Amino acid sequence: MIIKKLDFTPDSDSPVTMESTHAGIIPDRAQSDTATADAPTMRIGIFRDEMPQNIITRVVNYQLDAVQLIGHESPTVIRNLRRTLDPDIRPGILFIKQVSVNTPADCAAYQDCVDYFVLK
């Protein structure tokens, strides 16, 4: 399986951007060259301290299979994202949380809301 990481963080070397619809009530669109489905590919979207509605829009537009959160997202935000996306919008979506591990308690708060950890 090919894993394709789409980095939506603004300070990325190659950030993925959305095409503006120029309408306040219509969400921006995925760029056509990035949104095409490559089979079999797992698409992981990387986000840092992003608004939940922006994450949801990108999950839909880019057909993401997983969301990797590398900022200060709380367990509550992650639980709410999961409830919003799975199963109605993107069934089976995975959540990955990057954490700095100094003590076992650093991961404990996220154990019930993420599928995988990336240790920093």
XYZ file of N, CA and C in Angstrom, residues 8-104:
291
model
N -1.131 19.902 5.569
C -1.962 21.097 5.530
C -1.466 22.190 6.483
N -0.284 21.993 7.090
C 0.246 23.008 7.992
C 0.863 24.136 7.175
N 0.602 25.381 7.534
C 1.068 26.519 6.728
C 2.580 26.635 6.616
N 3.326 26.158 7.616
C 4.784 26.289 7.584
C 5.485 25.079 6.970
N 4.733 24.226 6.302
C 5.290 23.041 5.647
C 6.151 23.435 4.453
N 7.092 22.563 4.088
C 7.906 22.792 2.885
C 7.053 22.764 1.624
N 6.010 21.945 1.645
C 5.112 21.863 0.486
C 3.669 21.719 0.969
N 3.083 22.813 1.488
C 1.724 22.723 2.023
C 0.686 22.487 0.919
N -0.320 21.728 1.266
C -1.442 21.499 0.352
C -2.424 22.641 0.561
N -2.836 23.262 -0.515
C -3.776 24.371 -0.405
C -5.082 24.020 -1.104
N -6.104 24.772 -0.766
C -7.418 24.571 -1.355
C -7.666 25.687 -2.363
N -8.479 25.389 -3.382
C -8.904 26.411 -4.337
C -10.090 27.153 -3.749
N -10.016 28.452 -3.726
C -11.090 29.249 -3.153
C -12.316 29.220 -4.063
N -13.484 29.123 -3.450
C -14.734 29.197 -4.202
C -15.205 30.648 -4.315
N -14.554 31.527 -3.548
C -14.908 32.950 -3.513
C -16.354 33.162 -3.073
N -16.830 32.239 -2.260
C -18.182 32.356 -1.705
C -18.104 32.006 -0.229
N -18.611 32.862 0.600
C -18.508 32.656 2.033
C -19.253 31.454 2.557
N -20.314 31.033 1.851
C -21.124 29.929 2.365
C -20.760 28.590 1.745
N -19.916 28.586 0.715
C -19.511 27.342 0.059
C -18.059 27.071 0.420
N -17.740 25.870 0.951
C -16.356 25.585 1.332
C -15.426 25.581 0.118
N -14.154 25.848 0.387
C -13.159 25.777 -0.673
C -13.087 24.344 -1.218
N -12.505 24.210 -2.438
C -12.425 22.907 -3.113
C -11.001 22.378 -3.069
N -10.878 21.066 -3.224
C -9.567 20.431 -3.332
C -8.973 20.763 -4.683
N -7.650 20.916 -4.715
C -6.983 21.102 -5.998
C -7.129 19.809 -6.788
N -7.439 19.924 -8.058
C -7.781 18.747 -8.851
C -6.658 17.731 -8.953
N -5.411 18.159 -9.031
C -4.327 17.189 -9.192
C -4.077 16.392 -7.917
N -4.374 16.948 -6.728
C -4.144 16.256 -5.475
C -5.334 15.397 -5.081
N -6.505 15.725 -5.540
C -7.710 15.028 -5.104
C -7.967 13.740 -5.866
N -7.232 13.451 -6.908
C -7.470 12.230 -7.656
C -7.087 11.023 -6.829
N -7.865 9.989 -6.935
C -7.638 8.789 -6.136
C -6.606 7.890 -6.799
N -5.591 7.524 -6.039
C -4.583 6.574 -6.486
C -4.832 5.278 -5.718
N -5.094 4.196 -6.403
C -5.378 2.950 -5.695
C -4.181 2.036 -5.782
N -3.859 1.284 -4.790
C -4.324 1.421 -3.400
C -3.447 2.409 -2.639
N -4.032 3.449 -2.169
C -3.313 4.509 -1.465
C -4.046 4.859 -0.182
N -3.267 5.034 0.867
C -3.819 5.546 2.115
C -3.432 7.008 2.201
N -4.417 7.881 2.326
C -4.182 9.328 2.385
C -4.256 9.794 3.833
N -3.154 10.423 4.276
C -3.075 10.937 5.639
C -2.948 12.459 5.571
N -3.858 13.157 6.211
C -3.794 14.610 6.291
C -3.124 15.027 7.581
N -2.143 15.915 7.480
C -1.404 16.395 8.648
C -1.888 17.808 8.982
N -2.269 17.989 10.252
C -2.834 19.261 10.696
C -2.183 19.700 11.998
N -2.016 21.019 12.157
C -1.506 21.589 13.401
C -2.451 22.696 13.847
N -3.098 22.491 14.987
C -3.959 23.499 15.609
C -4.955 24.102 14.618
N -5.543 23.263 13.799
C -6.494 23.699 12.770
C -7.913 23.678 13.330
N -8.745 24.538 12.794
C -10.162 24.563 13.181
C -10.821 23.252 12.750
N -11.674 22.656 13.593
C -12.304 21.384 13.237
C -13.050 21.415 11.907
N -13.749 22.516 11.592
C -14.496 22.566 10.331
C -13.552 22.520 9.129
N -12.334 23.075 9.261
C -11.365 22.998 8.172
C -10.837 21.573 7.999
N -10.646 20.869 9.107
C -10.218 19.466 9.028
C -11.291 18.637 8.336
N -12.531 18.829 8.723
C -13.641 18.072 8.134
C -13.740 18.345 6.633
N -13.621 19.616 6.236
C -13.674 19.959 4.808
C -12.577 19.251 4.029
N -11.376 19.216 4.578
C -10.258 18.576 3.882
C -10.390 17.053 3.861
N -10.947 16.481 4.923
C -11.197 15.031 4.928
C -12.127 14.667 3.779
N -13.169 15.458 3.590
C -14.136 15.200 2.529
C -13.518 15.455 1.157
N -12.918 16.620 0.964
C -12.403 16.999 -0.353
C -11.233 16.145 -0.830
N -10.375 15.736 0.090
C -9.192 14.962 -0.293
C -9.347 13.475 -0.001
N -10.520 13.056 0.422
C -10.827 11.660 0.703
C -9.774 11.045 1.625
N -9.516 11.721 2.742
C -8.491 11.266 3.673
C -8.928 10.007 4.404
N -7.971 9.120 4.610
C -8.206 7.887 5.361
C -7.786 8.037 6.820
N -6.923 9.023 7.082
C -6.427 9.248 8.437
C -6.133 10.725 8.626
N -6.219 11.152 9.872
C -5.901 12.519 10.269
C -4.772 12.439 11.281
N -3.642 13.107 10.979
C -2.533 13.174 11.919
C -2.492 14.576 12.508
N -2.598 14.647 13.831
C -2.646 15.923 14.534
C -1.314 16.144 15.240
N -0.630 17.249 14.898
C 0.713 17.481 15.426
C 0.789 18.736 16.298
N -0.355 19.290 16.642
C -0.379 20.514 17.443
C -0.817 20.256 18.870
N -1.577 21.197 19.399
C -2.036 21.137 20.788
C -3.514 20.743 20.869
N -3.948 19.863 20.004
C -5.350 19.443 19.989
C -5.676 18.655 21.261
N -6.778 19.005 21.881
C -7.178 18.329 23.120
C -7.890 17.018 22.794
N -7.924 16.103 23.762
C -8.686 14.873 23.557
C -10.155 15.140 23.228
N -10.732 16.177 23.812
C -12.137 16.521 23.537
C -12.336 16.890 22.071
N -11.435 17.680 21.524
C -11.520 18.062 20.107
C -11.422 16.820 19.227
N -10.515 15.917 19.550
C -10.342 14.702 18.750
C -11.577 13.809 18.839
N -12.131 13.668 20.034
C -13.355 12.862 20.186
C -14.496 13.462 19.364
N -14.643 14.788 19.398
C -15.707 15.439 18.628
C -15.493 15.265 17.130
N -14.249 15.374 16.668
C -13.953 15.137 15.250
C -14.335 13.718 14.853
N -13.951 12.752 15.678
C -14.266 11.349 15.369
C -15.778 11.141 15.285
N -16.507 11.698 16.246
C -17.971 11.535 16.238
C -18.608 12.197 15.023
N -18.032 13.295 14.570
C -18.563 13.990 13.402
C -18.277 13.209 12.123
N -17.070 12.667 12.005
C -16.648 12.021 10.758
C -17.054 10.558 10.649
N -16.975 9.821 11.737
C -17.203 8.372 11.704
C -18.486 8.043 12.430
N -19.430 7.411 11.797
C -19.422 6.719 10.516
C -20.090 7.472 9.374
N -20.694 8.621 9.653
C -21.533 9.268 8.641
C -20.766 9.853 7.456
N -19.644 10.521 7.704
C -18.930 11.201 6.628
C -17.799 10.356 6.073
N -16.976 9.792 6.945
C -15.818 8.987 6.521
C -15.686 7.794 7.465
N -16.427 6.715 7.186
C -16.399 5.549 8.076
C -14.991 4.972 8.212
N -14.630 4.664 9.446
C -13.361 4.012 9.712
C -12.139 4.912 9.674
N -12.337 6.223 9.627
C -11.189 7.128 9.583
C -10.325 6.924 10.826
N -9.014 6.997 10.636
C -8.063 6.805 11.724
C -7.565 8.150 12.230
N -7.240 8.195 13.515
C -6.676 9.394 14.114
C -5.311 9.066 14.695
N -4.342 9.907 14.354
C -2.963 9.743 14.790
C -2.593 11.023 15.532
N -1.993 10.896 16.709
C -1.609 12.070 17.500
C -0.111 12.049 17.744
N 0.550 13.146 17.396
C 1.972 13.293 17.700
C 2.098 13.855 19.106
N 2.885 13.186 19.942
C 3.062 13.639 21.321
C 4.535 13.627 21.690
N 4.900 14.552 22.555
C 6.222 14.529 23.191
C 6.067 13.714 24.459
N 6.829 12.658 24.564
C 6.654 11.755 25.699
C 7.762 11.977 26.710
N 7.375 12.528 27.836
C 8.295 12.672 28.962
C 7.924 11.700 30.073
N 6.614 11.421 30.163
C 6.107 10.465 31.150
C 4.985 9.669 30.486
N 4.654 8.495 31.032
C 3.530 7.722 30.476
C 2.212 8.494 30.470
